[in-house]
XYZ file of C-alpha atoms in Angstrom:
652
model
C 31.064 -37.565 69.307
C 27.761 -39.491 70.111
C 25.753 -40.646 66.937
C 23.404 -37.928 65.183
C 19.856 -38.009 65.375
C 18.010 -39.503 62.131
C 17.315 -36.850 59.612
C 20.065 -34.800 60.831
C 21.549 -32.814 58.358
C 19.068 -32.757 55.729
C 15.094 -31.339 55.391
C 11.987 -33.146 56.416
C 10.398 -35.352 53.203
C 7.792 -32.950 52.820
C 9.880 -30.191 53.101
C 11.220 -31.377 49.839
C 8.100 -32.426 48.114
C 7.164 -28.684 48.831
C 10.263 -27.351 47.427
C 9.573 -29.669 44.692
C 6.627 -28.300 43.681
C 7.335 -24.563 44.811
C 10.158 -24.858 42.069
C 7.575 -26.440 39.244
C 5.450 -23.309 40.192
C 8.028 -21.515 39.658
C 9.396 -22.447 36.136
C 5.509 -22.561 35.130
C 4.861 -18.956 36.215
C 8.034 -17.912 34.196
C 6.529 -19.510 30.908
C 3.098 -18.152 31.206
C 3.830 -14.814 32.472
C 4.014 -13.216 35.773
C 0.591 -14.073 37.407
C 1.119 -17.749 35.610
C -1.665 -16.634 33.163
C -1.236 -17.327 29.041
C -3.045 -14.820 27.602
C -3.170 -15.911 23.961
C -5.699 -18.936 25.733
C -7.767 -16.272 27.406
C -8.592 -14.732 23.077
C -12.082 -14.684 22.411
C -12.502 -16.841 19.930
C -13.046 -13.348 17.135
C -9.739 -12.146 18.560
C -5.951 -12.800 17.575
C -3.135 -12.780 19.990
C -0.310 -10.458 19.151
C 2.717 -9.338 20.456
C 3.693 -5.908 20.834
C 6.805 -4.200 22.711
C 7.676 -7.326 24.651
C 3.459 -7.924 25.548
C 1.138 -10.463 24.291
C -2.285 -9.471 23.912
C -5.614 -9.948 22.515
C -7.017 -7.898 19.752
C -10.341 -8.546 17.904
C -10.330 -9.141 14.602
C -11.686 -6.695 12.124
C -15.264 -6.224 11.761
C -15.356 -6.476 15.271
C -14.444 -4.734 18.600
C -14.620 -5.098 22.109
C -11.721 -6.247 24.819
C -10.029 -8.886 22.815
C -10.517 -11.240 25.233
C -14.260 -11.206 26.826
C -15.826 -9.376 24.565
C -15.485 -9.043 20.609
C -19.172 -8.078 18.960
C -19.677 -7.428 15.806
C -19.304 -3.997 14.192
C -21.904 -2.659 12.289
C -20.655 -0.768 9.376
C -24.079 0.142 7.474
C -25.128 2.121 11.264
C -23.404 5.114 9.318
C -25.389 4.584 6.521
C -25.326 3.174 2.898
C -24.571 6.411 1.277
C -21.736 7.119 3.186
C -20.559 2.954 3.498
C -21.321 2.034 -0.073
C -22.068 5.509 -1.864
C -24.869 7.086 -4.112
C -27.595 4.580 -4.898
C -26.819 1.769 -2.489
C -28.389 -0.700 0.018
C -26.270 -1.500 2.542
C -26.287 -5.139 4.333
C -24.077 -6.144 7.829
C -22.980 -9.484 8.250
C -20.934 -10.822 11.267
C -17.780 -9.794 10.776
C -17.808 -7.415 7.540
C -20.557 -6.166 5.086
C -21.176 -5.872 1.293
C -23.291 -3.103 -0.693
C -25.918 -3.886 -3.576
C -26.844 -1.303 -6.053
C -30.347 -0.195 -6.383
C -32.725 -0.656 -8.754
C -31.659 1.176 -12.202
C -27.821 1.028 -11.383
C -25.149 -1.672 -11.872
C -21.612 -2.011 -9.393
C -18.607 -0.974 -12.082
C -17.253 -4.345 -11.499
C -19.905 -6.144 -12.896
C -20.749 -8.121 -9.905
C -23.894 -7.932 -8.164
C -22.697 -7.621 -4.382
C -18.858 -5.079 -4.150
C -17.345 -4.003 -1.349
C -16.278 -0.017 -1.972
C -12.589 -0.648 -0.748
C -11.192 -1.102 -4.504
C -13.250 1.771 -6.144
C -15.872 -0.161 -7.376
C -19.085 2.276 -6.844
C -22.957 2.362 -8.648
C -23.418 3.940 -11.939
C -26.901 4.061 -13.875
C -27.271 1.371 -16.521
C -28.014 2.892 -19.834
C -28.947 0.223 -21.627
C -27.012 1.041 -25.084
C -28.950 -0.164 -27.974
C -26.683 -1.048 -31.552
C -26.956 -1.966 -34.771
C -30.949 -1.262 -35.726
C -31.395 -3.403 -38.795
C -34.461 -4.123 -40.985
C -34.903 -8.187 -42.223
C -37.314 -9.551 -44.460
C -39.573 -5.976 -45.217
C -41.099 -5.497 -41.830
C -39.218 -7.034 -39.360
C -36.253 -5.177 -36.766
C -33.485 -6.475 -35.092
C -30.909 -4.361 -32.240
C -28.691 -5.840 -29.799
C -27.662 -4.394 -26.546
C -24.086 -3.639 -25.143
C -22.178 -6.496 -24.266
C -21.043 -7.144 -20.365
C -24.213 -5.795 -18.925
C -25.756 -8.241 -16.408
C -28.237 -10.543 -17.945
C -32.180 -9.267 -16.841
C -35.817 -8.693 -18.124
C -35.942 -5.490 -20.306
C -38.734 -3.551 -21.006
C -38.172 -1.475 -24.485
C -40.881 0.715 -26.294
C -41.106 0.703 -30.211
C -42.874 4.008 -31.307
C -43.571 3.549 -35.290
C -44.612 6.272 -37.447
C -45.817 5.324 -41.375
C -46.299 8.103 -43.924
C -48.110 7.680 -47.337
C -46.982 9.714 -50.092
C -50.842 9.942 -51.143
C -52.478 12.763 -48.870
C -55.808 10.284 -48.911
C -53.809 7.751 -46.827
C -53.881 8.431 -43.440
C -50.680 8.411 -41.016
C -49.800 4.728 -39.453
C -48.658 5.594 -35.574
C -48.145 3.093 -33.146
C -46.222 2.539 -30.082
C -44.993 -1.811 -29.111
C -43.589 -2.651 -26.151
C -41.525 -5.819 -26.159
C -40.325 -7.511 -23.027
C -37.030 -9.639 -23.444
C -33.926 -10.676 -22.297
C -32.329 -11.293 -24.814
C -28.826 -9.535 -25.844
C -29.844 -9.954 -29.781
C -33.884 -8.911 -29.708
C -36.009 -9.294 -32.887
C -39.589 -8.376 -33.558
C -41.667 -8.679 -37.016
C -44.143 -5.719 -37.135
C -47.315 -5.521 -38.826
C -47.155 -2.393 -41.403
C -48.672 -0.717 -44.139
C -46.726 -2.250 -47.732
C -45.216 0.740 -49.646
C -45.333 3.307 -46.844
C -42.391 5.323 -45.091
C -41.689 4.309 -42.023
C -39.792 5.567 -39.127
C -38.973 3.124 -35.708
C -37.275 4.490 -32.176
C -36.712 1.982 -29.908
C -36.034 3.155 -26.050
C -36.218 0.998 -22.916
C -39.210 1.436 -20.381
C -38.140 3.059 -16.924
C -36.449 2.679 -14.477
C -33.985 1.147 -17.308
C -32.773 4.419 -19.223
C -31.219 4.339 -22.683
C -30.471 6.554 -25.302
C -33.518 5.847 -28.293
C -32.090 4.375 -31.636
C -33.525 5.651 -34.474
C -33.903 3.817 -38.403
C -36.134 4.732 -41.469
C -37.331 2.497 -44.234
C -39.878 1.639 -47.200
C -42.224 -1.251 -46.842
C -42.437 -2.482 -50.198
C -44.747 -1.919 -52.751
C -48.551 0.150 -52.461
C -52.152 -0.553 -52.583
C -54.760 0.395 -55.131
C -58.484 1.851 -54.642
C -59.319 -2.088 -54.133
C -56.451 -2.422 -51.148
C -54.536 -5.056 -53.410
C -50.907 -4.739 -53.281
C -49.176 -3.616 -56.498
C -45.864 -3.261 -56.967
C -44.213 -0.996 -59.569
C -41.187 -0.948 -61.084
C -40.834 2.921 -61.020
C -41.348 3.016 -57.336
C -39.035 0.234 -56.836
C -35.954 2.939 -59.143
C -37.043 5.235 -57.535
C -34.277 6.846 -54.958
C -36.650 8.295 -52.355
C -34.071 9.073 -49.742
C -34.695 5.907 -47.496
C -31.276 4.347 -45.958
C -30.460 2.525 -42.998
C -26.764 2.336 -41.193
C -25.771 -1.668 -39.884
C -22.690 -1.171 -37.412
C -19.882 -3.612 -37.821
C -15.970 -3.995 -36.734
C -16.808 -2.066 -33.871
C -16.080 1.271 -35.214
C -17.268 1.060 -38.988
C -21.240 1.707 -40.210
C -22.764 0.450 -43.527
C -24.797 3.148 -45.371
C -27.491 1.541 -47.081
C -29.621 3.359 -49.552
C -33.202 1.860 -50.107
C -33.242 2.627 -53.968
C -32.326 0.044 -56.524
C -30.360 1.770 -58.987
C -27.495 3.826 -58.212
C -28.361 7.193 -58.245
C -26.232 10.714 -58.136
C -24.311 11.447 -55.629
C -25.806 12.367 -51.955
C -24.098 14.455 -49.223
C -25.022 12.626 -45.580
C -23.853 14.803 -42.637
C -22.654 12.970 -39.523
C -22.511 13.943 -36.256
C -21.156 11.810 -33.394
C -21.086 12.637 -29.919
C -18.755 10.230 -27.033
C -19.136 9.856 -23.367
C -17.344 7.893 -20.677
C -19.735 6.843 -18.027
C -16.924 6.871 -15.618
C -16.108 10.435 -16.064
C -18.600 13.505 -15.871
C -16.368 15.804 -18.023
C -15.307 13.676 -20.730
C -16.733 14.674 -24.413
C -15.668 13.854 -27.542
C -17.220 15.252 -30.775
C -17.019 14.876 -34.343
C -19.168 16.534 -37.215
C -18.479 15.353 -41.380
C -20.313 15.286 -44.028
C -19.970 11.949 -46.463
C -20.781 12.056 -50.126
C -21.681 8.870 -52.095
C -23.725 7.859 -54.943
C -23.504 4.045 -53.995
C -26.371 1.818 -52.432
C -23.894 0.924 -49.803
C -20.759 2.532 -48.453
C -18.429 1.921 -45.554
C -17.270 4.562 -43.239
C -15.192 3.548 -40.674
C -14.565 6.460 -37.791
C -11.513 7.379 -35.283
C -13.315 6.872 -31.944
C -11.518 6.242 -28.498
C -11.651 3.111 -26.290
C -13.814 2.940 -24.172
C -16.667 5.185 -25.070
C -20.302 5.302 -25.359
C -20.526 6.719 -29.170
C -24.210 8.480 -30.079
C -24.246 8.534 -33.992
C -26.623 10.684 -36.300
C -26.519 10.632 -39.788
C -28.887 12.859 -42.111
C -29.921 12.900 -45.671
C -28.687 16.857 -46.766
C -30.428 18.363 -49.878
C -33.561 16.121 -50.026
C -36.711 17.534 -50.203
C -37.859 14.487 -47.457
C -35.456 14.966 -45.190
C -34.241 11.629 -43.694
C -31.937 10.726 -40.419
C -30.815 7.633 -38.924
C -29.335 7.209 -35.518
C -27.118 4.222 -33.973
C -24.783 3.352 -31.189
C -21.691 2.217 -30.943
C -19.603 1.077 -27.657
C -15.796 0.903 -28.041
C -14.360 -1.703 -26.270
C -10.835 -0.919 -23.842
C -7.496 -0.551 -25.581
C -6.323 -3.559 -26.288
C -2.272 -1.634 -26.673
C -0.756 0.002 -24.093
C -1.874 3.661 -23.647
C 0.688 4.580 -21.276
C 4.321 5.360 -22.404
C 7.374 6.971 -21.146
C 7.005 6.304 -17.306
C 9.803 7.893 -15.460
C 10.748 8.594 -11.769
C 11.861 12.201 -10.801
C 12.347 14.116 -7.251
C 12.519 9.877 -5.454
C 8.117 10.167 -5.159
C 6.837 11.666 -7.992
C 5.858 9.892 -11.252
C 5.257 10.956 -14.983
C 4.043 9.111 -17.839
C 2.346 10.368 -21.279
C -0.823 9.414 -22.784
C -0.842 8.522 -26.491
C -4.381 8.164 -26.622
C -5.346 11.854 -25.553
C -5.054 14.861 -26.786
C -6.882 17.608 -24.286
C -9.109 14.725 -23.926
C -10.241 13.516 -20.165
C -9.018 10.913 -18.665
C -9.330 8.412 -15.442
C -6.736 6.359 -14.154
C -5.665 3.783 -11.061
C -3.342 3.976 -9.157
C -2.632 0.716 -7.518
C 0.634 1.280 -4.848
C 2.337 -1.666 -2.973
C 5.042 -1.365 -0.474
C 7.040 -3.647 1.341
C 10.395 -4.237 3.806
C 13.036 -6.878 3.684
C 14.168 -5.556 6.924
C 10.732 -6.037 8.614
C 8.195 -8.696 7.507
C 5.557 -7.813 8.989
C 5.624 -4.025 6.648
C 3.193 -3.578 4.164
C 2.064 -0.145 2.799
C -0.900 -0.168 0.369
C -2.951 2.683 -1.066
C -5.441 2.390 -4.275
C -7.079 5.619 -5.754
C -8.206 7.385 -8.838
C -6.909 10.798 -10.287
C -8.720 12.369 -13.347
C -6.793 14.991 -15.772
C -6.753 15.884 -19.287
C -3.028 16.380 -19.359
C -0.990 13.960 -21.960
C 2.296 14.085 -19.527
C 0.695 13.895 -16.244
C 2.681 14.237 -13.022
C 2.115 13.169 -9.536
C 3.551 13.189 -6.074
C 2.911 10.302 -3.933
C 3.140 10.072 -0.266
C 4.986 7.009 0.965
C 6.895 5.814 3.243
C 10.841 5.959 3.528
C 13.196 3.263 2.881
C 11.101 0.721 1.233
C 10.699 -0.636 -2.321
C 7.161 0.011 -3.948
C 5.793 -1.172 -7.030
C 3.275 1.169 -8.572
C 0.582 0.009 -11.264
C -0.683 2.876 -13.223
C -4.251 2.028 -15.395
C -6.089 4.233 -17.641
C -9.833 3.005 -17.629
C -9.702 3.155 -21.162
C -6.999 0.649 -21.407
C -6.904 -3.154 -20.793
C -3.046 -3.206 -19.477
C -1.684 -1.103 -16.597
C 1.890 0.268 -16.582
C 4.102 -0.885 -14.057
C 6.637 0.407 -12.144
C 9.199 -0.456 -9.194
C 10.451 2.473 -7.713
C 12.600 2.566 -3.990
C 12.475 5.839 -0.549
C 15.717 6.646 0.387
C 16.093 6.212 4.307
C 15.373 9.149 6.600
C 16.981 9.648 9.899
C 15.943 7.278 12.489
C 13.738 8.284 15.464
C 15.857 10.145 18.081
C 17.112 7.937 20.789
C 15.084 7.274 23.841
C 17.504 7.586 26.682
C 17.062 9.128 30.551
C 19.509 12.242 30.775
C 21.413 12.370 33.999
C 24.040 15.575 35.205
C 26.544 13.696 37.286
C 28.805 16.347 39.189
C 31.420 13.471 41.146
C 30.095 10.433 42.213
C 29.690 7.228 40.381
C 28.457 6.601 36.896
C 25.366 5.725 36.350
C 24.013 2.405 34.554
C 22.881 3.630 31.343
C 19.625 2.204 29.843
C 20.086 1.552 26.261
C 16.488 0.974 24.364
C 16.377 -0.255 20.996
C 14.635 2.074 18.367
C 11.842 1.214 16.338
C 12.892 1.141 12.214
C 10.202 3.263 10.933
C 12.547 5.114 8.689
C 14.873 2.719 7.213
C 17.090 -0.753 8.691
C 18.791 0.179 11.927
C 22.291 -0.448 11.877
C 23.956 0.322 14.597
C 24.314 2.210 18.357
C 26.878 4.011 19.131
C 27.733 5.756 22.631
C 30.864 8.804 22.016
C 32.170 10.877 24.923
C 32.859 14.243 23.727
C 34.286 17.120 25.652
C 31.801 18.985 27.181
C 33.042 22.554 25.580
C 32.277 21.350 22.097
C 28.786 19.397 22.451
C 27.076 22.802 20.889
C 29.536 21.952 17.981
C 29.106 18.011 17.557
C 27.554 16.991 14.183
C 25.592 13.660 14.220
C 26.419 13.101 10.546
C 29.962 13.601 11.318
C 31.703 9.991 9.353
C 34.962 10.246 11.715
C 34.592 7.638 14.323
C 37.301 8.676 16.392
C 38.414 5.556 18.603
C 40.237 6.146 22.430
C 43.737 5.105 20.898
C 43.299 7.668 18.265
C 45.130 10.612 18.134
C 41.647 12.928 17.715
C 40.522 11.090 20.473
C 40.769 14.378 22.431
C 37.713 15.784 20.378
C 35.686 12.895 21.187
C 35.386 9.476 20.515
C 33.229 6.357 20.024
C 33.541 4.505 23.092
C 30.811 1.682 22.304
C 29.540 0.210 19.090
C 27.070 -2.151 18.722
C 25.361 -3.748 16.123
C 21.461 -3.808 16.025
C 21.188 -6.872 15.404
C 22.741 -7.787 19.273
C 20.240 -5.060 21.203
C 17.855 -6.902 22.611
C 14.010 -5.684 22.452
C 13.614 -4.806 26.549
C 16.386 -2.105 27.854
C 20.011 -3.464 28.142
C 22.458 -1.259 30.666
C 25.618 0.292 29.307
C 28.758 1.275 31.649
C 30.891 4.434 30.540
C 34.279 3.259 31.353
C 34.189 -0.394 31.917
C 37.539 -1.019 30.246
C 35.982 -3.342 27.606
C 35.586 -3.785 24.011
C 32.611 -3.514 21.596
C 33.412 -4.123 18.217
C 36.965 -2.422 17.692
C 36.259 0.564 20.582
C 37.822 0.873 23.513
C 35.552 1.840 26.717
C 37.767 3.741 28.643
C 37.797 5.796 31.848
C 36.967 9.071 31.996
C 39.604 11.234 33.200
C 39.149 12.877 36.227
C 38.739 16.722 36.576
C 37.759 17.284 33.042
C 34.113 17.807 31.647
C 32.301 15.250 29.130
C 28.997 14.690 27.160
C 28.124 11.024 26.771
C 25.888 10.565 23.500
C 23.761 8.122 22.171
C 24.274 7.957 18.033
C 21.388 6.052 15.924
C 23.088 4.743 12.368
C 20.756 4.190 10.148
C 22.722 2.571 6.449
C 20.981 1.399 3.573
C 21.396 2.020 -0.385
C 24.639 3.747 0.349
C 22.904 5.992 2.311
C 24.077 6.785 5.771
C 21.198 8.709 8.284
C 21.899 9.163 12.028
C 20.120 10.910 14.922
C 21.764 11.470 18.427
C 20.321 12.763 22.092
C 22.747 13.692 24.825
C 22.777 11.142 27.504
C 24.502 12.231 30.083
C 26.514 15.367 31.794
C 29.417 14.650 33.666
C 30.845 17.741 35.156
C 34.575 18.805 37.612
C 34.331 16.403 40.164
C 36.504 12.885 40.306
C 33.973 10.004 38.556
C 34.412 6.661 40.163
C 33.424 3.294 38.183
C 31.087 0.738 39.528
C 32.945 -2.225 39.035
C 31.037 -4.643 36.835
C 30.018 -7.941 38.871
C 31.692 -10.718 37.942
C 29.140 -13.775 36.992
C 30.285 -17.191 38.705
C 28.649 -20.001 40.525
C 31.401 -19.166 43.370
C 30.926 -16.955 46.037
C 33.423 -14.532 45.892
C 34.091 -10.483 47.086
C 32.506 -7.588 45.360
C 34.508 -4.407 45.141
C 32.582 -1.105 44.934
C 34.407 0.673 42.981
C 37.723 0.729 41.818
C 40.696 1.965 43.185
C 44.420 3.398 42.608
C 47.127 1.224 43.801
C 50.647 2.645 43.911
C 53.056 1.504 41.444
C 50.579 0.049 39.072
C 51.294 1.221 35.614
C 48.918 3.524 34.231
C 46.609 3.740 30.944
C 47.423 5.984 28.659
C 44.366 9.032 29.183
C 42.663 7.933 32.355
C 43.682 8.300 36.392
C 46.040 5.389 37.226
C 43.964 2.500 37.928
C 44.401 -1.046 37.904
C 42.675 -2.831 34.767
C 39.647 -4.237 35.095
C 40.743 -7.868 33.714
C 43.656 -7.816 36.326
C 41.569 -6.762 39.187
C 38.907 -9.358 38.656
C 41.763 -11.949 38.660
C 43.612 -10.749 42.383
C 40.299 -10.292 43.633
C 39.055 -14.188 42.514
C 42.906 -15.607 42.384
C 43.156 -16.483 38.819
C 45.783 -15.316 37.493
C 47.637 -18.408 37.669
C 51.871 -19.386 37.685
C 53.261 -19.481 34.906
C 50.412 -17.347 32.264
C 52.227 -15.321 29.824
C 52.340 -11.301 30.542
C 49.513 -9.334 28.741
C 47.120 -12.043 28.691
C 43.586 -11.672 30.790
C 42.537 -15.240 32.458
C 38.679 -14.046 33.207
C 36.030 -16.472 34.181
C 33.844 -18.443 31.967
C 31.006 -15.870 31.658
C 33.647 -13.390 30.736
C 34.882 -13.710 26.898
C 39.289 -12.966 27.233
C 39.648 -9.813 25.813
C 43.466 -9.371 24.225
C 45.858 -7.258 26.414
C 46.090 -3.499 24.664
C 49.748 -3.193 23.753
C 49.978 0.296 26.088
C 48.038 -1.400 29.074
C 50.194 -3.362 31.649
C 52.280 -5.795 30.417
C 52.381 -7.925 33.670
C 48.928 -8.553 35.883
C 49.816 -6.038 38.374
C 47.930 -7.284 42.110
C 46.159 -4.050 43.582
C 46.471 -4.757 47.611
C 42.819 -3.935 48.629
C 40.932 -4.885 52.154
C 38.723 -7.196 49.370
C 41.536 -9.225 48.682
C 43.651 -9.341 51.854
C 44.901 -13.153 51.022
C 46.581 -11.907 48.097
C 49.692 -9.970 48.026
C 51.404 -7.331 45.242
C 53.290 -9.204 43.008
C 57.462 -7.925 43.362
């Protein structure tokens, strides 16, 4: 034999280089995708890369619209109009990827900020300046306070002054004075006549609105014919019915009579009206009489929290009727007003309000839901509800199989009440199956698709074999799961059970009758000549509750059914058998037609049954786990004479 030519028996160097480059390119393609393109690297700067149903895709961020890759343009939320987007009395301002709202002049946001986004329940309400604590000092000076918690701004006040003298010869003093200030405690001294009864009314100039505040008082002294001031003791001691009020401790009034002497008892009529700016139908009215002879008396009122009150006090039975008006704004309740909160019917709530007796109240509910088995799951709801009931009840639209935290806050209270609830799971989604009807011939590979955990955590998947005649009476919720070897298997049995965590995201194939163990269940071949129904069952278990959903996967009818042999995964080239056949003298498995046990058949074909191996054991290659021999299966590894293994002989 002569020498071989150079390079014979090995590929040329150029071919090796080409093969190497192709191998590298194939690896890169598998890492990047089918087309070699990294989808996430192509996302637009205003897009994010997400994986859905096993596929990566680019999705524009909130506030942008487009295809996520070549285009993500700003979404102009304001194009629908400020009233639609932000609410009444607003202007809408678009920004890159978002927007914000501003209240119009004369209105303010209920969150007391200059800008807001209305997704938290914020809206614009009319600014009503509350003038409180109107009082007189230094004889002709007045001071007052405006309600706290408002945005600082310059306010124009209109002061209407009317003075009356007892002497009919004297003319009436009437004047209007404007005061512009940004102070929360304005003061002003007026040019008034001495010895004159005055009524001063103060309100805000448009566009601001306010409830006018009034005060009546008498300036000291009088004027003689020469225009000089003449103060007489009798005039000072005379009880002329003039009085004023001051407010302290939020809900207490101090009533001051101008007389310097203790006179007879006087009757004062109190009329009190309360409104809440966030409730259209809220109305709290109180009326009573108060009798006193003291020069300074204190009256404390029982008022609702977070309410604007107008207090009118009128002196009754006086020849000179006189009345004074004041404003009181009560603060949020410091103590919790919601009590006895409870859950019924799983998703319904009831509670009691200790501060309400037929008075309208608004509640803010903030609901947050999470699932331990779905880290990306988040369910959040925020809404208001208004009711007059002392014991409100409400049912919520919640997701099943979720842990919720529910916060309930009366808007008149500073603190919310919080309760936790857990919704029970419901039936998992129906299995997605491709239905087959088989009449003879091999059983197809059935594709198992992983179901979404939308109604609760999925625990396992089961493949059940049920006689076709019992399909109509089969109960998906049946607890007893018989195995093939149990006495009850004639009514159906579990052939396959897979834990949910063992099922891949992509569809996996299952072969009925492959003689393998799945968990504790044996996947036995079907008996020939019988009709069967193959059912896929999805099981969800959580908090001691079990729910199932089922779908008919296949119907197998009459004619003899054959089973495709599972391919033995090995690096060696081995003969492949398409159908398992029956060998004469082979021990029968209980139930099915006599067939060689699958693991022994594999060993026969690949020559893996070695001398000295104990009877009843299986020796599979490294790609299959060893299966313990069932006591009812063949006690020895029987050879199956087949044309696929002509070099092997049946074992004696």
